[in-house]
Tab-separated table of C-alpha atoms and ligand atoms in Angstrom:
chain	number	residue	atom	x	y	z
U	1	MET	CA	0.064	-0.023	-0.075
U	2	ASN	CA	1.039	3.458	-0.752
U	3	GLY	CA	1.535	6.309	2.040
U	4	HIS	CA	1.124	5.793	5.770
U	5	VAL	CA	-1.568	3.348	6.792
U	6	PRO	CA	-2.082	1.764	10.302
U	7	ALA	CA	-1.632	-1.871	10.443
U	8	VAL	CA	-5.016	-2.605	10.743
U	9	VAL	CA	-6.002	-1.448	7.233
U	10	GLN	CA	-2.861	-3.168	5.655
U	11	GLY	CA	-4.075	-6.365	7.426
U	12	ILE	CA	-7.430	-6.075	5.881
U	13	TYR	CA	-5.854	-5.630	2.413
U	14	ASP	CA	-3.504	-8.309	2.836
U	15	GLU	CA	-6.182	-10.625	3.619
U	16	VAL	CA	-8.359	-9.512	0.525
U	17	VAL	CA	-5.537	-10.031	-2.023
U	18	GLN	CA	-4.957	-13.714	-0.037
U	19	ARG	CA	-8.497	-14.563	-0.458
U	20	ASN	CA	-8.904	-13.173	-3.874
U	21	ARG	CA	-5.807	-14.380	-5.954
U	22	GLY	CA	-5.400	-12.775	-9.591
U	23	GLU	CA	-8.152	-10.015	-9.486
U	24	THR	CA	-5.830	-7.322	-9.692
U	25	GLU	CA	-8.776	-4.351	-10.220
U	26	PHE	CA	-10.556	-5.650	-7.344
U	27	HIS	CA	-7.325	-5.008	-5.178
U	28	GLN	CA	-6.953	-1.948	-6.715
U	29	ALA	CA	-10.482	-0.601	-5.758
U	30	VAL	CA	-10.215	-2.167	-2.204
U	31	ARG	CA	-6.977	-0.235	-1.578
U	32	GLU	CA	-8.133	3.024	-2.883
U	33	VAL	CA	-10.730	2.786	-0.256
U	34	LEU	CA	-9.144	1.402	2.193
U	35	GLU	CA	-6.471	4.426	2.254
U	36	SER	CA	-9.322	6.774	2.765
U	37	LEU	CA	-10.333	4.587	6.068
U	38	ALA	CA	-7.999	5.052	8.765
U	39	VAL	CA	-9.467	8.353	9.661
U	40	VAL	CA	-12.877	6.508	10.136
U	41	LEU	CA	-11.415	3.683	12.360
U	42	ASP	CA	-9.605	6.018	14.382
U	43	ARG	CA	-13.242	7.894	15.248
U	44	HIS	CA	-15.374	4.160	15.267
U	45	SER	CA	-13.933	1.629	17.008
U	46	GLU	CA	-17.144	-0.421	16.762
U	47	TYR	CA	-15.966	-1.000	13.131
U	48	THR	CA	-12.866	-2.616	13.768
U	49	GLU	CA	-14.394	-4.611	16.675
U	50	MET	CA	-17.338	-5.982	14.330
U	51	LYS	CA	-14.984	-6.383	11.311
U	52	THR	CA	-17.323	-4.137	9.438
U	53	VAL	CA	-14.555	-2.900	6.757
U	54	GLN	CA	-13.943	-7.068	6.222
U	55	ARG	CA	-17.263	-7.574	5.858
U	56	ILE	CA	-18.016	-5.081	3.333
U	57	CYS	CA	-14.832	-6.314	1.468
U	58	GLU	CA	-16.678	-9.957	1.322
U	59	PRO	CA	-19.427	-10.112	-1.363
U	60	GLU	CA	-22.787	-11.395	-0.096
U	61	ARG	CA	-23.254	-13.748	-2.993
U	62	GLN	CA	-21.305	-14.282	-6.074
U	63	ILE	CA	-22.938	-16.337	-9.002
U	64	ILE	CA	-21.008	-17.593	-12.108
U	65	PHE	CA	-23.038	-19.489	-14.626
U	66	ARG	CA	-22.906	-20.762	-18.557
U	67	VAL	CA	-24.596	-19.063	-21.500
U	68	PRO	CA	-24.404	-20.978	-24.578
U	69	TRP	CA	-25.902	-19.598	-27.744
U	70	GLN	CA	-25.920	-19.603	-31.285
U	71	ASP	CA	-25.328	-17.544	-33.774
U	72	ASP	CA	-26.785	-16.517	-37.043
U	73	ARG	CA	-25.100	-19.445	-39.004
U	74	GLY	CA	-25.637	-22.050	-36.336
U	75	GLU	CA	-22.552	-22.034	-34.610
U	76	VAL	CA	-22.509	-22.531	-30.920
U	77	HIS	CA	-20.914	-20.276	-28.628
U	78	ILE	CA	-20.440	-20.879	-24.624
U	79	ASN	CA	-19.796	-17.488	-22.677
U	80	ARG	CA	-19.783	-16.745	-18.989
U	81	GLY	CA	-22.121	-14.960	-16.991
U	82	PHE	CA	-21.615	-12.940	-13.597
U	83	ARG	CA	-23.524	-11.315	-11.050
U	84	VAL	CA	-22.011	-10.314	-7.475
U	85	GLU	CA	-24.663	-9.227	-5.113
U	86	PHE	CA	-21.986	-7.203	-3.047
U	87	ASN	CA	-24.186	-5.680	-0.447
U	88	SER	CA	-27.553	-4.939	0.773
U	89	ALA	CA	-27.435	-3.111	3.686
U	90	LEU	CA	-29.104	0.181	2.175
U	91	GLY	CA	-31.519	-1.391	-0.223
U	92	PRO	CA	-31.828	-4.116	-3.397
U	93	TYR	CA	-28.391	-5.168	-4.843
U	94	LYS	CA	-28.305	-2.556	-7.598
U	95	GLY	CA	-25.510	-1.940	-10.363
U	96	GLY	CA	-25.168	-2.595	-14.261
U	97	LEU	CA	-24.320	-5.555	-16.663
U	98	ARG	CA	-21.422	-5.470	-18.640
U	99	PHE	CA	-20.877	-7.402	-22.029
U	100	HIS	CA	-17.365	-7.002	-23.000
U	101	PRO	CA	-14.820	-9.696	-23.962
U	102	SER	CA	-12.317	-8.603	-21.033
U	103	VAL	CA	-15.099	-9.249	-18.364
U	104	ASN	CA	-13.999	-11.569	-15.639
U	105	LEU	CA	-14.829	-12.144	-11.995
U	106	GLY	CA	-12.414	-9.938	-10.624
U	107	ILE	CA	-13.470	-6.842	-12.867
U	108	VAL	CA	-17.247	-7.475	-11.634
U	109	LYS	CA	-16.068	-7.413	-8.124
U	110	PHE	CA	-14.125	-4.232	-8.438
U	111	LEU	CA	-17.157	-2.533	-10.424
U	112	GLY	CA	-19.287	-4.250	-7.299
U	113	PHE	CA	-17.541	-2.770	-4.629
U	114	GLU	CA	-17.077	0.477	-6.045
U	115	GLN	CA	-20.990	0.485	-6.534
U	116	ILE	CA	-21.687	-0.085	-2.763
U	117	PHE	CA	-20.254	3.416	-2.300
U	118	LYS	CA	-21.565	5.118	-4.958
U	119	ASN	CA	-25.066	3.906	-4.080
U	120	ALA	CA	-24.496	5.492	-1.023
U	121	LEU	CA	-23.446	8.769	-1.869
U	122	THR	CA	-26.740	8.936	-4.321
U	123	GLY	CA	-28.664	9.303	-0.961
U	124	MET	CA	-31.250	6.725	-2.581
U	125	PRO	CA	-32.225	2.993	-0.913
U	126	ILE	CA	-29.979	0.881	-3.144
U	127	GLY	CA	-27.397	-1.573	-2.401
U	128	GLY	CA	-24.571	-2.281	-4.372
U	129	GLY	CA	-23.894	-5.321	-7.182
U	130	LYS	CA	-22.851	-5.839	-10.684
U	131	GLY	CA	-22.521	-8.180	-13.350
U	132	GLY	CA	-21.943	-9.143	-17.017
U	133	SER	CA	-20.312	-11.355	-19.295
U	134	ASP	CA	-17.403	-11.955	-21.532
U	135	PHE	CA	-19.801	-11.670	-24.388
U	136	ASP	CA	-18.608	-9.447	-27.494
U	137	PRO	CA	-21.741	-7.712	-28.814
U	138	LYS	CA	-19.120	-6.163	-31.662
U	139	GLY	CA	-20.160	-7.288	-34.872
U	140	ARG	CA	-22.919	-9.224	-33.904
U	141	SER	CA	-26.211	-8.859	-35.196
U	142	ASP	CA	-29.458	-7.918	-33.396
U	143	ALA	CA	-31.061	-11.656	-33.528
U	144	GLU	CA	-27.274	-12.807	-31.886
U	145	VAL	CA	-27.787	-10.514	-29.454
U	146	MET	CA	-31.333	-11.211	-28.721
U	147	ARG	CA	-30.343	-14.964	-28.376
U	148	PHE	CA	-27.484	-14.161	-25.937
U	149	CYS	CA	-29.554	-11.810	-23.931
U	150	GLN	CA	-32.384	-14.645	-23.740
U	151	SER	CA	-29.771	-16.799	-22.862
U	152	PHE	CA	-28.357	-15.353	-20.268
U	153	MET	CA	-31.782	-13.869	-18.541
U	154	THR	CA	-32.521	-17.356	-18.493
U	155	GLU	CA	-30.311	-18.233	-15.477
U	156	LEU	CA	-30.150	-14.420	-14.002
U	157	TYR	CA	-33.796	-14.476	-13.961
U	158	ARG	CA	-34.133	-16.486	-10.380
U	159	HIS	CA	-31.858	-13.851	-8.685
U	160	LEU	CA	-33.580	-11.015	-9.568
U	161	GLY	CA	-36.514	-8.836	-8.449
U	162	GLU	CA	-37.145	-5.351	-7.665
U	163	TYR	CA	-36.911	-5.969	-4.181
U	164	THR	CA	-33.724	-8.142	-4.472
U	165	ASP	CA	-31.541	-7.342	-7.157
U	166	VAL	CA	-32.203	-4.610	-9.921
U	167	PRO	CA	-29.245	-4.634	-13.030
U	168	ALA	CA	-29.223	-2.069	-15.671
U	169	GLY	CA	-26.816	-1.019	-18.765
U	170	ASP	CA	-22.944	-0.558	-18.561
U	171	ILE	CA	-20.343	-0.703	-21.343
U	172	GLY	CA	-22.013	-2.955	-24.011
U	173	VAL	CA	-25.437	-2.843	-22.305
U	174	GLY	CA	-27.995	-0.182	-23.541
U	175	ALA	CA	-31.517	0.521	-24.141
U	176	ARG	CA	-31.744	-2.952	-26.620
U	177	GLU	CA	-30.096	-4.857	-24.748
U	178	ILE	CA	-32.094	-3.871	-21.493
U	179	GLY	CA	-35.028	-4.879	-23.759
U	180	TYR	CA	-34.400	-8.218	-24.813
U	181	LEU	CA	-33.220	-8.868	-20.979
U	182	PHE	CA	-36.462	-7.327	-19.696
U	183	GLY	CA	-38.749	-9.714	-22.450
U	184	GLN	CA	-37.039	-13.197	-21.293
U	185	TYR	CA	-37.696	-11.990	-17.533
U	186	LYS	CA	-41.327	-10.994	-18.269
U	187	ARG	CA	-41.976	-14.571	-20.246
U	188	ILE	CA	-40.246	-16.710	-17.661
U	189	THR	CA	-42.150	-15.169	-14.545
U	190	ASN	CA	-45.075	-14.181	-15.993
U	191	ARG	CA	-44.746	-10.708	-14.223
U	192	TYR	CA	-44.849	-7.445	-15.922
U	193	GLU	CA	-42.142	-6.168	-12.959
U	194	SER	CA	-41.065	-2.709	-14.255
U	195	GLY	CA	-39.068	-2.048	-11.328
U	196	VAL	CA	-36.623	-5.387	-11.829
U	197	LEU	CA	-34.514	-3.676	-14.266
U	198	THR	CA	-33.495	0.019	-15.148
U	199	GLY	CA	-32.838	1.911	-18.470
U	200	LYS	CA	-35.865	0.852	-19.861
U	201	GLY	CA	-37.056	1.923	-23.239
U	202	LEU	CA	-39.138	5.224	-22.757
U	203	GLY	CA	-42.744	3.511	-23.987
U	204	TRP	CA	-42.503	0.889	-21.394
U	205	GLY	CA	-41.591	1.774	-18.030
U	206	GLY	CA	-38.250	3.879	-18.584
U	207	ALA	CA	-37.710	7.096	-16.882
U	208	GLN	CA	-36.752	10.439	-18.968
U	209	VAL	CA	-33.217	11.165	-18.579
U	210	ARG	CA	-31.808	7.710	-17.418
U	211	THR	CA	-30.191	7.730	-21.234
U	212	GLU	CA	-28.238	11.150	-20.393
U	213	ALA	CA	-27.910	10.770	-16.890
U	214	THR	CA	-24.126	9.374	-16.222
U	215	GLY	CA	-22.653	11.917	-18.856
U	216	TYR	CA	-24.728	14.721	-17.723
U	217	GLY	CA	-24.441	13.970	-14.064
U	218	ALA	CA	-20.746	14.230	-14.630
U	219	ALA	CA	-20.851	17.648	-16.103
U	220	PHE	CA	-22.745	18.642	-13.188
U	221	PHE	CA	-20.115	17.490	-11.080
U	222	ALA	CA	-17.030	19.344	-12.759
U	223	ASP	CA	-19.538	22.469	-12.722
U	224	ALA	CA	-19.712	22.055	-9.102
U	225	MET	CA	-15.946	21.416	-8.611
U	226	MET	CA	-15.216	24.740	-10.627
U	227	LYS	CA	-17.527	26.859	-8.586
U	228	VAL	CA	-15.761	26.112	-5.400
U	229	ARG	CA	-12.723	27.631	-7.307
U	230	GLY	CA	-14.766	30.658	-8.668
U	231	GLU	CA	-14.509	29.140	-12.180
U	232	SER	CA	-17.033	27.890	-14.926
U	233	PHE	CA	-16.987	25.813	-18.020
U	234	ASP	CA	-17.261	28.952	-19.878
U	235	GLY	CA	-14.738	28.774	-22.826
U	236	ARG	CA	-12.961	25.634	-21.424
U	237	ARG	CA	-11.487	22.852	-23.694
U	238	VAL	CA	-12.557	19.620	-22.645
U	239	THR	CA	-11.324	15.731	-23.477
U	240	VAL	CA	-13.870	13.207	-23.211
U	241	SER	CA	-12.730	9.626	-23.735
U	242	GLY	CA	-14.837	7.045	-25.152
U	243	SER	CA	-17.865	7.578	-27.265
U	244	GLY	CA	-20.467	5.464	-25.828
U	245	ASN	CA	-23.412	6.221	-23.598
U	246	VAL	CA	-21.440	8.234	-20.733
U	247	ALA	CA	-19.306	10.037	-23.285
U	248	VAL	CA	-21.906	11.579	-25.626
U	249	TYR	CA	-24.149	12.583	-22.744
U	250	ALA	CA	-20.942	14.076	-21.063
U	251	ILE	CA	-20.395	16.192	-24.197
U	252	GLU	CA	-23.961	17.296	-24.588
U	253	LYS	CA	-23.929	19.009	-21.410
U	254	VAL	CA	-20.551	20.373	-21.294
U	255	HIS	CA	-21.565	22.173	-24.476
U	256	GLN	CA	-24.904	23.065	-22.887
U	257	LEU	CA	-22.715	24.657	-19.881
U	258	GLY	CA	-20.750	26.717	-22.053
U	259	GLY	CA	-17.619	24.181	-22.639
U	260	ARG	CA	-16.107	23.049	-25.773
U	261	ALA	CA	-15.374	19.656	-26.040
U	262	VAL	CA	-12.796	19.000	-28.750
U	263	ALA	CA	-11.756	15.599	-28.676
U	264	CYS	CA	-13.518	11.916	-28.136
U	265	SER	CA	-12.307	8.282	-28.932
U	266	ASP	CA	-13.110	4.589	-28.950
U	267	SER	CA	-10.996	1.355	-28.615
U	268	THR	CA	-9.637	2.180	-32.492
U	269	GLY	CA	-8.193	5.785	-31.603
U	270	TYR	CA	-9.708	9.253	-31.235
U	271	VAL	CA	-10.849	12.495	-33.198
U	272	VAL	CA	-10.366	16.038	-32.796
U	273	ASP	CA	-12.206	18.754	-33.961
U	274	GLU	CA	-11.081	21.925	-32.570
U	275	LYS	CA	-14.873	23.288	-33.789
U	276	GLY	CA	-16.324	20.865	-30.944
U	277	ILE	CA	-17.529	17.597	-31.358
U	278	ASP	CA	-20.636	17.960	-33.874
U	279	LEU	CA	-23.036	15.910	-31.557
U	280	GLU	CA	-25.749	15.365	-34.112
U	281	VAL	CA	-22.897	13.264	-36.237
U	282	LEU	CA	-21.583	11.778	-33.481
U	283	LYS	CA	-24.881	10.261	-32.453
U	284	GLN	CA	-25.530	9.057	-35.792
U	285	VAL	CA	-22.212	7.591	-36.061
U	286	LYS	CA	-22.327	5.965	-32.808
U	287	GLU	CA	-26.003	5.115	-31.415
U	288	VAL	CA	-27.693	4.732	-35.099
U	289	GLU	CA	-24.709	3.177	-37.185
U	290	ARG	CA	-22.855	1.465	-34.608
U	291	ALA	CA	-19.800	2.684	-36.486
U	292	ARG	CA	-16.077	3.325	-35.552
U	293	ILE	CA	-15.018	6.656	-34.371
U	294	GLY	CA	-13.063	7.054	-37.731
U	295	ALA	CA	-16.246	7.825	-39.568
U	296	TYR	CA	-16.878	10.910	-37.589
U	297	ALA	CA	-13.938	12.441	-39.327
U	298	GLU	CA	-14.834	11.405	-42.558
U	299	ARG	CA	-17.642	13.474	-42.472
U	300	VAL	CA	-16.440	16.539	-40.422
U	301	PRO	CA	-14.003	18.177	-42.531
U	302	SER	CA	-13.120	20.369	-39.446
U	303	SER	CA	-11.618	17.252	-37.452
U	304	SER	CA	-9.041	14.445	-37.864
U	305	PHE	CA	-8.822	11.247	-36.615
U	306	VAL	CA	-5.808	9.744	-34.589
U	307	GLU	CA	-5.450	6.277	-35.161
U	308	GLY	CA	-4.557	4.201	-31.843
U	309	GLY	CA	-2.619	6.956	-29.713
U	310	SER	CA	-3.422	8.494	-26.693
U	311	ILE	CA	-6.572	11.341	-26.557
U	312	TRP	CA	-4.259	12.481	-23.454
U	313	ASP	CA	-2.000	14.198	-25.652
U	314	THR	CA	-4.815	16.503	-26.687
U	315	PRO	CA	-4.286	19.786	-24.703
U	316	CYS	CA	-7.303	20.581	-22.286
U	317	ASP	CA	-8.207	22.221	-19.333
U	318	VAL	CA	-10.517	19.843	-18.284
U	319	ALA	CA	-10.316	15.966	-18.905
U	320	ILE	CA	-13.559	13.426	-18.300
U	321	PRO	CA	-12.342	9.899	-18.955
U	322	SER	CA	-15.404	7.768	-20.007
U	323	ALA	CA	-14.416	4.771	-21.525
U	324	THR	CA	-12.968	1.947	-19.361
U	325	GLN	CA	-10.867	1.265	-16.110
U	326	ASN	CA	-6.980	2.363	-16.348
U	327	GLU	CA	-7.050	4.193	-19.690
U	328	LEU	CA	-5.341	7.183	-18.070
U	329	ASP	CA	-1.862	6.017	-16.319
U	330	GLY	CA	0.844	8.120	-14.724
U	331	ASP	CA	2.302	9.024	-18.180
U	332	ALA	CA	-0.753	10.328	-19.786
U	333	ALA	CA	-1.450	12.224	-16.378
U	334	SER	CA	1.984	13.919	-16.770
U	335	VAL	CA	1.427	14.988	-20.340
U	336	LEU	CA	-2.365	16.505	-19.355
U	337	GLY	CA	-0.416	18.291	-16.214
U	338	ARG	CA	2.322	19.483	-18.622
U	339	ASN	CA	-0.447	20.953	-21.106
U	340	GLY	CA	-2.484	23.006	-18.321
U	341	CYS	CA	-5.118	20.547	-17.707
U	342	ARG	CA	-6.744	21.737	-14.365
U	343	TYR	CA	-9.648	19.229	-13.561
U	344	VAL	CA	-9.744	15.441	-14.222
U	345	VAL	CA	-13.090	14.124	-13.507
U	346	GLU	CA	-13.807	10.704	-13.766
U	347	GLY	CA	-16.971	9.514	-16.111
U	348	ALA	CA	-16.029	5.689	-16.221
U	349	ASN	CA	-15.186	3.601	-13.239
U	350	MET	CA	-11.785	3.878	-12.101
U	351	PRO	CA	-10.234	5.373	-15.539
U	352	ALA	CA	-7.121	6.875	-13.898
U	353	THR	CA	-4.528	4.560	-12.166
U	354	PRO	CA	-3.267	5.079	-8.682
U	355	GLU	CA	-0.182	6.199	-10.562
U	356	ALA	CA	-2.388	8.934	-12.401
U	357	VAL	CA	-4.095	9.935	-9.241
U	358	ARG	CA	-0.799	10.684	-7.460
U	359	VAL	CA	0.324	12.919	-10.182
U	360	PHE	CA	-2.873	14.810	-10.321
U	361	ARG	CA	-2.393	15.382	-6.457
U	362	ASP	CA	1.011	16.406	-6.882
U	363	ALA	CA	0.124	18.728	-9.700
U	364	GLY	CA	-2.577	20.408	-7.484
U	365	ILE	CA	-4.864	19.166	-10.577
U	366	ALA	CA	-8.267	19.007	-9.243
U	367	PHE	CA	-9.812	15.239	-9.179
U	368	ALA	CA	-12.974	13.468	-8.721
U	369	PRO	CA	-13.183	9.952	-8.547
U	370	GLY	CA	-16.118	7.830	-10.405
U	371	LYS	CA	-18.035	6.775	-7.583
U	372	ALA	CA	-19.093	10.392	-6.934
U	373	ALA	CA	-18.666	11.937	-10.186
U	374	ASN	CA	-20.560	9.261	-12.405
U	375	ALA	CA	-23.417	8.454	-9.564
U	376	GLY	CA	-26.000	10.089	-11.943
U	377	GLY	CA	-26.862	7.241	-13.791
U	378	VAL	CA	-27.468	4.928	-11.127
U	379	ALA	CA	-29.364	7.635	-9.068
U	380	THR	CA	-31.325	8.165	-12.059
U	381	SER	CA	-32.188	4.358	-12.178
U	382	ALA	CA	-33.254	4.365	-8.650
U	383	LEU	CA	-35.549	7.442	-9.813
U	384	GLU	CA	-36.937	5.012	-12.501
U	385	MET	CA	-37.440	2.755	-9.640
U	386	GLN	CA	-39.446	5.432	-7.523
U	387	GLN	CA	-41.685	6.032	-10.810
U	388	ASN	CA	-42.219	2.263	-11.593
U	389	ALA	CA	-43.437	1.919	-8.067
U	390	SER	CA	-45.923	4.601	-8.206
U	391	ARG	CA	-47.026	3.747	-11.580
U	392	ASP	CA	-46.108	7.489	-12.504
U	393	SER	CA	-43.585	8.915	-14.705
U	394	TRP	CA	-41.976	12.723	-14.486
U	395	THR	CA	-41.172	15.013	-17.331
U	396	PHE	CA	-37.784	15.598	-18.855
U	397	GLU	CA	-37.338	18.730	-17.044
U	398	HIS	CA	-38.399	17.383	-13.376
U	399	SER	CA	-36.282	14.686	-13.708
U	400	GLU	CA	-33.280	16.627	-15.068
U	401	ALA	CA	-33.578	19.034	-12.164
U	402	ARG	CA	-33.645	15.973	-9.548
U	403	LEU	CA	-30.391	14.948	-11.262
U	404	GLU	CA	-28.815	18.009	-10.821
U	405	GLU	CA	-29.546	18.509	-7.298
U	406	ILE	CA	-28.418	15.019	-6.587
U	407	MET	CA	-24.875	15.693	-8.266
U	408	ARG	CA	-24.709	19.106	-6.697
U	409	GLY	CA	-25.433	17.505	-3.293
U	410	ILE	CA	-22.930	14.527	-3.812
U	411	HIS	CA	-20.097	17.281	-4.617
U	412	ALA	CA	-20.872	19.279	-1.383
U	413	ARG	CA	-20.939	16.134	0.759
U	414	CYS	CA	-17.528	14.818	-0.498
U	415	HIS	CA	-16.142	18.162	-0.237
U	416	ALA	CA	-17.434	18.930	3.325
U	417	THR	CA	-16.077	15.335	4.453
U	418	ALA	CA	-12.716	15.836	3.208
U	419	GLU	CA	-12.614	19.160	5.330
U	420	GLU	CA	-14.188	17.395	8.601
U	421	TYR	CA	-11.584	14.270	8.074
U	422	GLY	CA	-8.651	16.864	7.532
U	423	SER	CA	-8.072	16.634	3.732
U	424	PRO	CA	-9.725	19.846	2.454
U	425	GLY	CA	-10.208	19.260	-1.711
U	426	ASP	CA	-9.795	15.757	-1.313
U	427	LEU	CA	-12.463	14.325	-3.022
U	428	VAL	CA	-11.445	10.983	-2.905
U	429	LEU	CA	-10.920	10.696	0.541
U	430	GLY	CA	-14.543	12.793	0.767
U	431	ALA	CA	-16.233	10.200	-1.334
U	432	ASN	CA	-14.855	6.862	0.241
U	433	VAL	CA	-15.227	8.427	4.146
U	434	ALA	CA	-19.025	9.867	3.379
U	435	GLY	CA	-20.192	6.378	1.085
U	436	PHE	CA	-18.560	4.144	4.035
U	437	LEU	CA	-20.317	5.797	6.685
U	438	ASP	CA	-23.474	5.601	5.319
U	439	VAL	CA	-23.088	1.778	4.134
U	440	ALA	CA	-21.258	0.869	7.696
U	441	GLU	CA	-24.002	2.714	9.697
U	442	ALA	CA	-26.537	0.200	8.314
U	443	VAL	CA	-24.365	-2.922	8.180
U	444	HIS	CA	-23.760	-2.434	11.892
U	445	ALA	CA	-27.811	-1.746	12.305
U	446	HIS	CA	-28.487	-5.183	11.142
U	447	GLY	CA	-26.678	-7.227	13.397
U	448	LEU	CA	-23.794	-10.059	12.666
U	449	ILE	CA	-25.007	-11.367	9.274
G	501	NDP	P1	-20.348	1.922	-23.815
G	501	NDP	O1	-20.672	0.544	-24.143
G	501	NDP	O2	-21.597	2.855	-24.135
G	501	NDP	O3	-19.397	2.569	-24.463
G	501	NDP	C1	-17.850	2.563	-23.630
G	501	NDP	C2	-16.946	3.542	-24.792
G	501	NDP	O4	-15.837	2.989	-24.251
G	501	NDP	C3	-16.625	3.115	-26.221
G	501	NDP	O5	-16.583	4.272	-26.791
G	501	NDP	C4	-15.701	1.984	-25.973
G	501	NDP	O6	-15.162	1.876	-27.571
G	501	NDP	C5	-14.829	2.373	-25.207
G	501	NDP	N1	-14.082	1.349	-24.351
G	501	NDP	C6	-14.571	0.579	-23.677
G	501	NDP	N2	-13.928	-0.405	-23.349
G	501	NDP	C7	-12.375	-0.052	-24.088
G	501	NDP	C8	-11.240	-0.687	-23.804
G	501	NDP	N3	-10.938	-1.702	-23.372
G	501	NDP	N4	-10.320	0.184	-24.367
G	501	NDP	C9	-10.537	1.335	-25.249
G	501	NDP	N5	-11.806	1.775	-25.344
G	501	NDP	C10	-12.960	0.911	-24.632
G	501	NDP	O7	-20.272	2.297	-22.146
G	501	NDP	P2	-20.687	3.092	-21.221
G	501	NDP	O8	-20.675	4.726	-21.910
G	501	NDP	O9	-22.129	2.866	-20.659
G	501	NDP	O10	-19.586	2.997	-19.841
G	501	NDP	C11	-18.122	4.010	-20.187
G	501	NDP	C12	-18.105	3.918	-18.482
G	501	NDP	O11	-18.282	4.477	-18.071
G	501	NDP	C13	-17.513	2.375	-17.885
G	501	NDP	O12	-16.348	2.442	-17.283
G	501	NDP	C14	-18.875	2.206	-17.262
G	501	NDP	O13	-18.496	1.272	-16.081
G	501	NDP	C15	-19.000	3.781	-16.336
G	501	NDP	N6	-20.371	3.941	-16.134
G	501	NDP	C16	-21.336	3.752	-17.106
G	501	NDP	C17	-22.649	4.205	-16.709
G	501	NDP	C18	-23.930	4.000	-17.183
G	501	NDP	O14	-25.016	4.217	-17.051
G	501	NDP	N7	-23.926	3.491	-18.578
G	501	NDP	C19	-22.927	4.828	-15.070
G	501	NDP	C20	-21.729	4.827	-14.703
G	501	NDP	C21	-20.586	4.400	-15.051
G	501	NDP	P3	-15.427	0.700	-28.473
G	501	NDP	O15	-16.734	0.601	-29.000
G	501	NDP	O16	-14.252	0.824	-29.544
G	501	NDP	O17	-15.279	-0.458	-27.273
G	502	2IT	O1	-21.856	2.040	-13.121
G	502	2IT	C1	-22.776	2.404	-12.901
G	502	2IT	O2	-22.947	3.068	-12.102
G	502	2IT	C2	-23.459	1.826	-13.966
G	502	2IT	N1	-23.467	1.212	-15.028
G	502	2IT	C3	-25.245	2.029	-13.551
G	502	2IT	C4	-25.883	1.373	-12.735
G	502	2IT	C5	-27.571	1.456	-12.526
G	502	2IT	O3	-28.204	0.517	-12.025
G	502	2IT	O4	-28.185	2.496	-12.997
């Protein structure tokens, strides 16, 4: 572990590594939280006595299952499905499903662990969980994706329920997949249980602003960070990695708040457009055609495509990494700093490596961790559950106002908690401590379970 950490925290970390061999992303996520918790354990001996931290580090349930399906040519494929029901102290397990070839148990556990504290920060009654599969949706037809989703849900349904476990989207899972998953759940259970999945289509139980929520929320969070320093998005250059659900709507809100997003990416490379990314073209390329990012540059003369390479070489004032974990390392962080970047706001989950976060700290770059800055997605999922439970649907304006209020509230709480615990401006510590305190209090109240 880095920095000074008391023996008790080091011991908990060593045990997590020992019990979860090879799950490096999970170790990384646990370590980052534990490094913040020494100050809490100093004030709460009951959490040490009752091994509250150790219990939170151990998932309540981990489900791994076979997902067989047939492609359009009749070839049989076997994928692996996961659902880690991490913690239900604050509500039913809640968190997305990721379909990406890199998915393994360690990645699902890191995401589920982060989700516990993120969900607590939203102030909504939701526990933490995550799931997914190593299925690669790229290049697959709608019919193949549908058959995969049906096979996946044929096992997963028995573990779900609006009061038990409520999945949503993540990488590779959007409205199309949620539709197929919901259809199969309904068919097997013979129940129209709207609240069992979030991110549904607007015509059948989905909520306004859920599609936009994570990206909009990250931009609202960045705006709140700037306001504390007497600054704003006005005229600022912004780079946003990825060009999926989070990135597209982060860019949209950045533009609405007066900033100019000049670059975005996918796994093939990045585009730079000094005029500001044209969202109509980006949405057409990514949401409608599901094409590669190079297609943007073919259509927009003011832009250029850089194959491979690092989007973080593009000078900016604000960086919003919104693709995947560990996409921004220490070297990229140094380049950002040298080019004058002042704010880094995580739209993705854990996109900055620990080395990158250290570089930001040393360079005085304001940094927001994903569990705070990207909480707008799951918060709006909880609003979707609330609307489903009351058989109501809110307007776009009302839903967006709620989202903005929640994001500014999370920022204020992380900021205040960092001050209260002696690390002013450290939003990593503020988010970890504030989220942990809510979860730990509930865990403690429920007795030794
Ligand atoms: P999408 O599948 O919509 O988009 C993902 C984007 O990131 C794509 O542009 C993709 O490029 C790129 N990407 C993914 N994996 C890699 C990789 N290994 N290397 C390079 N690029 C990659 O996912 P989302 O936008 O929903 O999710 C993005 C991040 O935000 C994830 O970390 C997710 O956990 C997090 N998040 C998502 C929320 C949501 O509501 N959707 C809520 C909170 C966090 P390509 O298409 O080429 O693979
Ligand atoms: O990482 C996340 O917070 C998500 N993928 C969204 C989870 C949700 O349940 O809306």
